[in-house]
XYZ file of C-alpha atoms in Angstrom:
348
model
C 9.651 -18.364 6.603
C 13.575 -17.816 6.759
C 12.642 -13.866 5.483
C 10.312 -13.316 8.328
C 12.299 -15.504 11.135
C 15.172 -13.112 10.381
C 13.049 -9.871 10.770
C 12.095 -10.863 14.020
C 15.724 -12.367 15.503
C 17.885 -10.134 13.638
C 15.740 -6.587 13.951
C 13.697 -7.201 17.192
C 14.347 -9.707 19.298
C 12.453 -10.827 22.340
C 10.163 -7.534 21.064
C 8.245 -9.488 18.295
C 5.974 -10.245 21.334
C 5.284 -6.131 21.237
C 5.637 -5.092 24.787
C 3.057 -2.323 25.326
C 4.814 -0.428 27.618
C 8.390 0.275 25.670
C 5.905 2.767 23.583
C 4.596 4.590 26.549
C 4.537 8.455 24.874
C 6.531 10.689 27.492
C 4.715 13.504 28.941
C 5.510 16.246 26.062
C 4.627 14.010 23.164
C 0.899 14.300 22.514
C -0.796 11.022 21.435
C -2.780 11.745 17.595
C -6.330 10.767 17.254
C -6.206 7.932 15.013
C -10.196 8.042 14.284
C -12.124 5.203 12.465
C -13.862 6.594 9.560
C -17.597 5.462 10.037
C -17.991 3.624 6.954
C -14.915 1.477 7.473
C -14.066 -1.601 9.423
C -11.749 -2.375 12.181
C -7.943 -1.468 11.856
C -6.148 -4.559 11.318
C -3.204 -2.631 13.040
C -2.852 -2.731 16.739
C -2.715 0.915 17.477
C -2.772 0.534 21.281
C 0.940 -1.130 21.076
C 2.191 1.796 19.031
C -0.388 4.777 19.501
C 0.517 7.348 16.548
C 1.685 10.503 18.694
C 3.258 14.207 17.585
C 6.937 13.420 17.621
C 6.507 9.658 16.552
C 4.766 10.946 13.359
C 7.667 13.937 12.876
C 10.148 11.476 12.605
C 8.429 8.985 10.856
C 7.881 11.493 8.094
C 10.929 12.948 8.139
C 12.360 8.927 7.549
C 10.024 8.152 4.726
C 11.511 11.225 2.829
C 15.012 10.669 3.811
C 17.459 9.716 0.952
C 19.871 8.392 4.139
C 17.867 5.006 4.415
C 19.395 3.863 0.873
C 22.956 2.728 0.137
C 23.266 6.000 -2.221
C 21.868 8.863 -0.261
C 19.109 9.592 -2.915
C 16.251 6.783 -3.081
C 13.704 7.763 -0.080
C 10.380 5.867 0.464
C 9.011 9.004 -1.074
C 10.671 8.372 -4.217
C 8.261 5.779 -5.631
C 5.409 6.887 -3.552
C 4.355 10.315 -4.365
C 1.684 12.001 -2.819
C 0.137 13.672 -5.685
C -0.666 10.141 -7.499
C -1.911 8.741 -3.907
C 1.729 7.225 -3.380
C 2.415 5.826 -6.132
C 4.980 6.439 -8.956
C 3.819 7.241 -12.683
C 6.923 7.475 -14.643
C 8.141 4.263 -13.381
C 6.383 1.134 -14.277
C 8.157 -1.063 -11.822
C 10.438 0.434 -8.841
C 13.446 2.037 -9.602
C 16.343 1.683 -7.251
C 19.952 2.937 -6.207
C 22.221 3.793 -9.752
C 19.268 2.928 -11.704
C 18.101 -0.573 -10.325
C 15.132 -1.972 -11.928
C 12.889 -3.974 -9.638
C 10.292 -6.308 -11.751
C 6.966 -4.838 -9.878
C 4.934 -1.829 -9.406
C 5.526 0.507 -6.646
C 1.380 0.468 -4.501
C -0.179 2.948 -3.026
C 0.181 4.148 0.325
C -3.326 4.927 2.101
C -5.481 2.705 4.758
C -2.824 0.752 5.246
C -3.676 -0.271 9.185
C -6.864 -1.458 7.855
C -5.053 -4.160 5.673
C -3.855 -7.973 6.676
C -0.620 -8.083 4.233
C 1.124 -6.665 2.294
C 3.632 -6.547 -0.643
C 1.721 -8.157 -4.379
C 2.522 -11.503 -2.708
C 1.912 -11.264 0.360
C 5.304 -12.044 2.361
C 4.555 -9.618 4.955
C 2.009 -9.821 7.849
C 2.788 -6.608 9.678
C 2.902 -3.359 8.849
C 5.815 -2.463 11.151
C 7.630 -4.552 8.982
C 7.104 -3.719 5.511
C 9.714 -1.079 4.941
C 12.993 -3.940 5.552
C 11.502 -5.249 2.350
C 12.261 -2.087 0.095
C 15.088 -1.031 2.395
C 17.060 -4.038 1.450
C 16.328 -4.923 -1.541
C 19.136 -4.843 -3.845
C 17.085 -3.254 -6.146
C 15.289 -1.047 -4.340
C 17.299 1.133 -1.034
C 20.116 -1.376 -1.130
C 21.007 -0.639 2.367
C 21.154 -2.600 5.757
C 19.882 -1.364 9.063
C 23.234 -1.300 10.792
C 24.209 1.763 8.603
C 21.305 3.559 8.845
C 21.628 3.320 12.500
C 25.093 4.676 12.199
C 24.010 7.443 9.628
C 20.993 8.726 11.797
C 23.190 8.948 14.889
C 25.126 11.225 13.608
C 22.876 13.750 12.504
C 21.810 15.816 15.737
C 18.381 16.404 14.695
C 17.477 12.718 14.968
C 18.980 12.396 18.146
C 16.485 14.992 19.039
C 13.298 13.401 17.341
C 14.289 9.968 18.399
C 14.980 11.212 22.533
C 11.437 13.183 22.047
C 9.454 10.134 20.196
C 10.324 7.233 22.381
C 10.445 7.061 26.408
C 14.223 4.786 25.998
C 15.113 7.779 23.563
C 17.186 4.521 21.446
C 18.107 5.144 18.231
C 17.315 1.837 16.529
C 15.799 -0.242 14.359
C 12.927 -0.771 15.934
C 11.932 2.516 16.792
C 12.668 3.501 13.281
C 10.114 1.397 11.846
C 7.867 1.805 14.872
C 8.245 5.633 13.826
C 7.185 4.939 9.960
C 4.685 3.216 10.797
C 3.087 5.798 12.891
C 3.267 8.028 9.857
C 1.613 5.481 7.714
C -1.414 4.257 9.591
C -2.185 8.238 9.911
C -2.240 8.165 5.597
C -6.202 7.303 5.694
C -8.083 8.042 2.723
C -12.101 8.117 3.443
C -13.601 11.476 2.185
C -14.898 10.626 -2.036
C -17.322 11.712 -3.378
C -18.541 7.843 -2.511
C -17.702 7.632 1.197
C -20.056 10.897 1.373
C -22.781 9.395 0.037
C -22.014 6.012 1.734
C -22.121 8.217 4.917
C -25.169 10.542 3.756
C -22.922 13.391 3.612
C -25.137 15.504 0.927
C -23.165 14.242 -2.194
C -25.205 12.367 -4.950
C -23.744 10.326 -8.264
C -24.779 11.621 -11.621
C -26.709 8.988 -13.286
C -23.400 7.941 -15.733
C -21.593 7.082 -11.672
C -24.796 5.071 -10.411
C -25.081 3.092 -13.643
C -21.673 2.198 -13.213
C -21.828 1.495 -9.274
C -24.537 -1.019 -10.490
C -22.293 -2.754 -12.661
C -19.567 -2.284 -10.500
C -21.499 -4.754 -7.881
C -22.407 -7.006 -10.053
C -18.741 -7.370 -12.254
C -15.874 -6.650 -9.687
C -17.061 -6.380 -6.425
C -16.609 -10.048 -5.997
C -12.754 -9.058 -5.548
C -12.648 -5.502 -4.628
C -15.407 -6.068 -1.574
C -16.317 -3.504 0.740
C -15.255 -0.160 1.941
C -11.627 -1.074 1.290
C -12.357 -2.163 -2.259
C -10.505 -5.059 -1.938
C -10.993 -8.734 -0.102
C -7.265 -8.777 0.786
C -7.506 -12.382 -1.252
C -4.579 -13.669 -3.955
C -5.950 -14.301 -6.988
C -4.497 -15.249 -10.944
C -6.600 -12.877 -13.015
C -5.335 -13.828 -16.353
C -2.804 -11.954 -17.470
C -0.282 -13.515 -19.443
C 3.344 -14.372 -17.935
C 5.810 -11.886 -18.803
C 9.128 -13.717 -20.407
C 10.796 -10.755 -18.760
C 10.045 -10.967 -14.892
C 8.212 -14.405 -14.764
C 6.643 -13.389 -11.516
C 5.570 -16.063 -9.675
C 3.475 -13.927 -7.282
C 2.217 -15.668 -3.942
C 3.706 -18.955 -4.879
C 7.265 -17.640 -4.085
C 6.198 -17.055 -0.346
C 4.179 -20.642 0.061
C 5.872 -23.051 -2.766
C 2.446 -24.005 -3.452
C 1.378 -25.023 -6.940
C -1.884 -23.611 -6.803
C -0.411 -20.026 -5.395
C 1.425 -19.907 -9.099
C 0.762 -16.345 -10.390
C -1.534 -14.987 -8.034
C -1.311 -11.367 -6.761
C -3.142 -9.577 -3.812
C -5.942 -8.201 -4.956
C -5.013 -4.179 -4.555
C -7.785 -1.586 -3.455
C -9.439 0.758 -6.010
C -9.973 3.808 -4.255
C -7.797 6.686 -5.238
C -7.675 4.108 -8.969
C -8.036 7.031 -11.223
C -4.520 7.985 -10.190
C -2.565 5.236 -9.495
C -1.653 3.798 -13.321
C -0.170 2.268 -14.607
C -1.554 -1.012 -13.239
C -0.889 -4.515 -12.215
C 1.759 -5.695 -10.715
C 4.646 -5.364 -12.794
C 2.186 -2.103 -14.126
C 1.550 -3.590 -17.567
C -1.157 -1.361 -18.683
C -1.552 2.167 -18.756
C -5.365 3.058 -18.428
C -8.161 2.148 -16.823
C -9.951 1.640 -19.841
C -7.260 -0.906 -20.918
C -7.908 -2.743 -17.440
C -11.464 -3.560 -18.352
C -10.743 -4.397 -21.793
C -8.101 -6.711 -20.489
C -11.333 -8.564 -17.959
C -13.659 -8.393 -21.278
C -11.163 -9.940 -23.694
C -7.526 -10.235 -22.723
C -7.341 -13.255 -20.152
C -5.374 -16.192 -21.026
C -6.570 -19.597 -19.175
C -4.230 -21.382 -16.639
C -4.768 -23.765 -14.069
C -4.675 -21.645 -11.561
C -7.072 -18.618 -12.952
C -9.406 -17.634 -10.710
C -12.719 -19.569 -11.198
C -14.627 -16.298 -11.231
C -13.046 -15.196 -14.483
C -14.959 -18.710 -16.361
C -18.218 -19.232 -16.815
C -20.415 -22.253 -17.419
C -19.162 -22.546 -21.226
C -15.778 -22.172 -19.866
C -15.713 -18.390 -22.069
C -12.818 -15.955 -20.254
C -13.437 -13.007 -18.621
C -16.127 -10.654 -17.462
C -18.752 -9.615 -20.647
C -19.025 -5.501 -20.754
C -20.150 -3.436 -23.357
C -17.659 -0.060 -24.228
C -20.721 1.844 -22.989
C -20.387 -0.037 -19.431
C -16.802 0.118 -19.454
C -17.496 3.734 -19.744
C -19.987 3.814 -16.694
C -18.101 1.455 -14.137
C -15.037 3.692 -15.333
C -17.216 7.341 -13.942
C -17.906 5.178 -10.802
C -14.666 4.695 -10.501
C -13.345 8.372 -10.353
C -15.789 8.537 -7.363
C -12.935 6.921 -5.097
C -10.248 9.429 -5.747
C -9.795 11.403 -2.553
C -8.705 14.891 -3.378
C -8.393 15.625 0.533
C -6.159 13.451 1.265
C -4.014 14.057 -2.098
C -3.753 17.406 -0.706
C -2.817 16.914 3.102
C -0.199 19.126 3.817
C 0.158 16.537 6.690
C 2.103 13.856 4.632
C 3.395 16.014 2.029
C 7.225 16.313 1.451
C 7.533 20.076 1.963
């Protein structure tokens, strides 16, 4: 991949091999807990080769809010993941950019995010360290290159000071910039619903409406969104018809393979009730327009998921507007007010 070879020449160097000891926290820095909730799996992240500590996290929050990592001074990380709608942006259907830039997908949420295996809707990157040089240089998006952020955060004193208190060679660079966002992010863990406390016989029960629709929910989507993470990671053509407009290609842009044509990762659910609109170019507004687009709206292709057809080749997942209503009160079950409200990743 010419994208990814040129992350790892251009960016890192000799340290795509991750040298454990270049992250060694000095003395004063205290190492965070990054705890495993009980219910979940392993972290796909390898925390032990960039442990999440006090001043690490600092800076990496104060980066994800910073206007200087665009080309205008204005478009932060922040600004298309908010915290109140679990990181995500609801006034903007696809990403908006420096001087108005339209981008042609959906900004995702931010939350479990060491616990997944790629990222992006298509996939094209494997690390979490470096996800942010996508949106950073996207024309569309931050616009800006690396070299001038480096130039803009050495001149402000207080990152000198984060960056010397962070990181034992004290270097202001790329590296530990993203190493430093990243610490932020894996932190953003979202496991207390009202279902992880039941999953984890915490007290809470569902009302009967939220276990009717859990039923149905296993037996109508949790082929895809499997698991604790409510989502099998896969890439998978759900039906929706091409937009003229964007023409995404999804997952085949990153593998040129035919039968990769308009697939998209499958995204988690939890925190759903908040993070419309939805899709990947965010298409439609509701969840209620979601499940009416499984029941009725799929259009056939040859590279729809099999799942979607059934043995007289009839789209789409049946559901009554009763069971929409049920899987839908399930549903709001995953929406983590905690975490919504952790002063820890807020702005201010």
């Amino acid at each position: 991949m010419k994208l990814l070879s040129y992350i790892c020449i251009v960016l890192f160097g000799a340290a795509c091999s991750s040298e454990k000891d270049d992250y060694v926290s000095i003395a004063e820095n205290k190492k965070l807990e990054f705890t495993v909730p009980a219910n979940f799996p392993e972290p796909s992240y390898n925390v032990s080769l960039n442990p999440p500590t006090e001043k690490g996290f600092e800076l990496g929050k104060k980066l994800f809010y910073d206007g200087r990592l665009s080309s205008d001074g204005v478009i932060s990380c922040g600004f298309c993941h908010i915290q109140d709608f679990a990181f995500t942006h609801h006034t903007h259907i696809v990403s908006h950019g420096v001087d108005g830039a339209l981008g042609t997908r959906n900004a995702q949420p931010l939350h479990n995010l060491a616990f997944m295996k790629e990222f992006t809707w298509d996939g094209v990157v494997t690390h979490l360290d470096l996800q942010p040089i996508i949106p950073i240089t996207a024309e569309v998006e931050m616009n800006e290159s690396f070299s001038s952020i480096i130039k803009k955060l050495k001149d402000q004193p207080e990152y000198v000071k984060l960056f010397s208190e962070a990181f034992q060679n004290k270097k202001i660079d790329s590296e530990n910039m993203l190493k430093a966002l990243s610490q932020f992010m894996i932190m953003m863990i979202s496991a207390d619903t009202k279902y992880d406390k039941i999953e984890r016989n915490e007290g809470s029960v569902f009302t009967d409406n939220e276990a009717a629709g859990f039923e149905l929910f296993k037996a109508k989507c949790a082929s895809c969104h499997s698991g604790t993470l409510f989502t099998d990671q896969s890439f998978r053509n759900n039906g929706l018809p091409v937009d003229p407009q964007y023409n995404d290609a999804g997952r085949n842009r990153i593998t040129g393979l035919d039968e990769d044509m308009h697939k998209f990762k499958v995204p988690s659910l939890r925190n759903i009730e908040l993070t419309f609109p939805y899709m990947h170019d965010g298409r439609l507004k509701t969840l209620m327009d979601v499940l009416n687009h499984y029941s009725d709206g799929m259009v056939d292709s040859e590279t729809l998921d099999p799942i979607f057809k059934n043995q007289n080749d009839i789209l789409g997942i049946p559901m009554t507007d009763i069971e929409k209503e049920q899987i839908i009160a399930f549903l709001k079950t995953l929406t983590d007010d905690d975490f919504l409200n952790d002063d820890r990743f807020s702005e201010f």
